Amino acid sequence: MNVCIIGAGYVGLTTAAVLAKLGHTVHCVDENEQKIAALKRGDVPIYEPGLAELFTDHQSRLFFHHKQIHVEADVIFICVGTPADSKGKPDVSYVNRAIADLTPHINEKQTLVIKSTVPIGTNERIYNHFKNEGKHIRVVSNPEFLREGSAIFDSLYPDRIVIGLHHDDDRSLSVMQTLYAGIHAPYVVTSLSGAEMIKYAANAFLATKISFINEMARLCEAYGVDVVDVAKGIGLDGRIGPHFLQAGIGYGGSCFPKDVAALQQMAYEQNVRPYMLEATKTINDTQLNWYVQKIKRTLGHISKKRIAVLGIAFKPNTDDIRESPAVSLIKKLHAHGANVIAHDPKAVLHNVDVKQATTLEEAIAQADALIVATDWDEYKQLNWSYVKQMMSGNVVIDGRNCLPREAIMNAGLNYIGVGRG
Ligand code: NAD
Ligand code: UGA
């Protein structure tokens, strides 16, 4: 099939690479001229494991365009951003602009697929917009569930494919099944609004699991219990499951914070009080401060202390720093007068007056304390005896409960986790 993807970000580029791998011809359109120029040169503008390799392997089927929509496409995807506005409501202006750009070109043979996470009712509104323009366009809501850092794997082996469409739309499901032929996953077919709600509910539930375990971490701390044992003990119950029970400095990224806030706003608009979402957000919003208090108690005072913060990205295996708890931590420590030196294997610190080390050694050398803020594998695999020799102090703070506690303590270092007694 011939596919056009509008929005060449994390979702658009991953979708493009995976569809090209499946044998389709893919045209990516973005309004960012620099990004398109880089892609045309063969440079992938984001770090996502396996993405650059797929682009190289399937370059004969991948094309990049600045603004110019590929009008001959069978299927057109909208993958533009939907960030939160200042009140926490999703800003759909990028989607609206993409639809406005499409309006003169799109025809009734084409299938329009909305992959961006959009507020309930948006797909219906888009359908009506075209109808008012005299065009009967088949609109499909096909929300994306990939995680950054494992986006290619998640797209090739998804848990499910959610398809929202009109009940009288007989053709779109088979178009989507042809497009995704080769991907084996159960289909959930629902209404346009049903698909939109599934996307928000999935993110809200995962965020709630994290806030739940972070609240348990605070309780564990108070009672001298190890939350890692608790997560294991409850996670082995098949009804609970082991995933998303890693306590830490809170969830970040471009989606959980904005999608929880968006669903909350949508609830208020319908006069429904979202008690659970409010609690999820409140716990997350206070988690970092709770942990910084612990860091202060551990270090005595932090002013002038040299603190190595390992991790800048909001999670490992990505260079994305949107809503990164690691960046918030760095800013807080800096504001408290600490001499912070940050490190990340891929992400770059912007607009913060803090030095970023180019090597791990440079970050760790002479540090009074070391804090792991993002659970990259290379931090988990550090040689702790060597770390001890390099540091001036002896405090290792594990903000992600990801480090080997015994090995750290055996190296003569003081280990401080999150809710670990
Ligand atoms: P992103 O910010 O990385 O990329 C969006 C791209 O769209 C940018 O390159 C921007 O220049 C381009 N763009 C914006 N308006 C445009 C227009 N009118 N015409 C052409 N290009 C335009 O965003 P993302 O992280 O890929 O997220 C995209 C959507 O997918 C969001 O709704 C997000 O909530 C959802 N989502 C993201 C993820 C993720 O892991 N990042 C996962 C699932 C769903
Ligand atoms: C999340 C969802 O997992 C995806 O299914 C969804 O498609 C995506 O949002 C989206 O809509 O954009 P992502 O944000 O890329 O994916 O990454 P996650 O692995 O979910 O991590 C999100 C945040 O939660 C990170 O800051 C991570 O460190 C934190 N986290 C995750 C925890 O604190 N504890 C955990 O147990 C798991």
GROMACS .gro file of N, CA and C in nm, residues 364 367-370 382-397 403-416:
model
  105
  364ILE      N    1   3.143   1.093   3.795
  364ILE     CA    2   3.156   1.029   3.927
  364ILE      C    3   3.275   1.083   4.007
  367ALA      N    4   3.282   1.289   4.345
  367ALA     CA    5   3.143   1.318   4.387
  367ALA      C    6   3.125   1.286   4.535
  368ASP      N    7   3.051   1.373   4.605
  368ASP     CA    8   3.015   1.344   4.743
  368ASP      C    9   2.902   1.242   4.746
  369ALA      N   10   2.815   1.252   4.646
  369ALA     CA   11   2.703   1.156   4.636
  369ALA      C   12   2.675   1.130   4.489
  370LEU      N   13   2.622   1.010   4.465
  370LEU     CA   14   2.587   0.972   4.328
  370LEU      C   15   2.438   0.935   4.330
  382LEU      N   16   2.759  -0.078   3.675
  382LEU     CA   17   2.883  -0.013   3.720
  382LEU      C   18   2.964  -0.105   3.811
  383ASN      N   19   3.097  -0.087   3.806
  383ASN     CA   20   3.185  -0.159   3.898
  383ASN      C   21   3.192  -0.075   4.026
  384TRP      N   22   3.125  -0.124   4.132
  384TRP     CA   23   3.103  -0.039   4.249
  384TRP      C   24   3.229  -0.016   4.331
  385SER      N   25   3.325  -0.110   4.324
  385SER     CA   26   3.452  -0.087   4.394
  385SER      C   27   3.525   0.029   4.327
  386TYR      N   28   3.520   0.031   4.195
  386TYR     CA   29   3.584   0.139   4.119
  386TYR      C   30   3.514   0.273   4.148
  387VAL      N   31   3.379   0.267   4.155
  387VAL     CA   32   3.302   0.388   4.186
  387VAL      C   33   3.347   0.442   4.322
  388LYS      N   34   3.362   0.354   4.418
  388LYS     CA   35   3.403   0.394   4.554
  388LYS      C   36   3.537   0.467   4.551
  389GLN      N   37   3.631   0.409   4.471
  389GLN     CA   38   3.763   0.473   4.460
  389GLN      C   39   3.755   0.611   4.398
  390MET      N   40   3.663   0.626   4.299
  390MET     CA   41   3.653   0.753   4.225
  390MET      C   42   3.585   0.864   4.307
  391MET      N   43   3.488   0.824   4.392
  391MET     CA   44   3.411   0.925   4.465
  391MET      C   45   3.488   0.980   4.585
  392SER      N   46   3.448   1.102   4.628
  392SER     CA   47   3.501   1.152   4.755
  392SER      C   48   3.415   1.102   4.870
  393GLY      N   49   3.284   1.102   4.846
  393GLY     CA   50   3.192   1.057   4.950
  393GLY      C   51   3.157   0.910   4.931
  394ASN      N   52   3.053   0.866   5.003
  394ASN     CA   53   3.021   0.722   4.994
  394ASN      C   54   2.869   0.696   4.984
  395VAL      N   55   2.794   0.794   4.933
  395VAL     CA   56   2.649   0.775   4.929
  395VAL      C   57   2.602   0.751   4.785
  396VAL      N   58   2.534   0.639   4.766
  396VAL     CA   59   2.474   0.607   4.636
  396VAL      C   60   2.323   0.608   4.653
  397ILE      N   61   2.257   0.697   4.579
  397ILE     CA   62   2.112   0.714   4.593
  397ILE      C   63   2.045   0.658   4.467
  403LEU      N   64   1.941  -0.058   4.116
  403LEU     CA   65   2.083  -0.093   4.133
  403LEU      C   66   2.098  -0.216   4.223
  404PRO      N   67   2.212  -0.287   4.211
  404PRO     CA   68   2.234  -0.404   4.297
  404PRO      C   69   2.276  -0.361   4.438
  405ARG      N   70   2.181  -0.361   4.530
  405ARG     CA   71   2.205  -0.306   4.665
  405ARG      C   72   2.321  -0.376   4.735
  406GLU      N   73   2.320  -0.514   4.728
  406GLU     CA   74   2.424  -0.589   4.800
  406GLU      C   75   2.563  -0.552   4.750
  407ALA      N   76   2.580  -0.548   4.616
  407ALA     CA   77   2.712  -0.520   4.558
  407ALA      C   78   2.760  -0.381   4.599
  408ILE      N   79   2.666  -0.287   4.605
  408ILE     CA   80   2.702  -0.149   4.641
  408ILE      C   81   2.746  -0.144   4.788
  409MET      N   82   2.670  -0.213   4.874
  409MET     CA   83   2.707  -0.213   5.015
  409MET      C   84   2.837  -0.289   5.038
  410ASN      N   85   2.857  -0.398   4.963
  410ASN     CA   86   2.982  -0.474   4.976
  410ASN      C   87   3.104  -0.393   4.935
  411ALA      N   88   3.081  -0.293   4.847
  411ALA     CA   89   3.193  -0.209   4.804
  411ALA      C   90   3.221  -0.099   4.907
  412GLY      N   91   3.145  -0.100   5.016
  412GLY     CA   92   3.171  -0.002   5.122
  412GLY      C   93   3.094   0.128   5.103
  413LEU      N   94   2.993   0.122   5.016
  413LEU     CA   95   2.914   0.242   4.991
  413LEU      C   96   2.782   0.233   5.067
  414ASN      N   97   2.726   0.349   5.094
  414ASN     CA   98   2.598   0.357   5.165
  414ASN      C   99   2.487   0.362   5.059
  415TYR      N  100   2.396   0.266   5.059
  415TYR     CA  101   2.290   0.258   4.956
  415TYR      C  102   2.159   0.315   5.008
  416ILE      N  103   2.099   0.407   4.929
  416ILE     CA  104   1.969   0.464   4.967
  416ILE      C  105   1.873   0.446   4.850
   0.00000   0.00000   0.00000
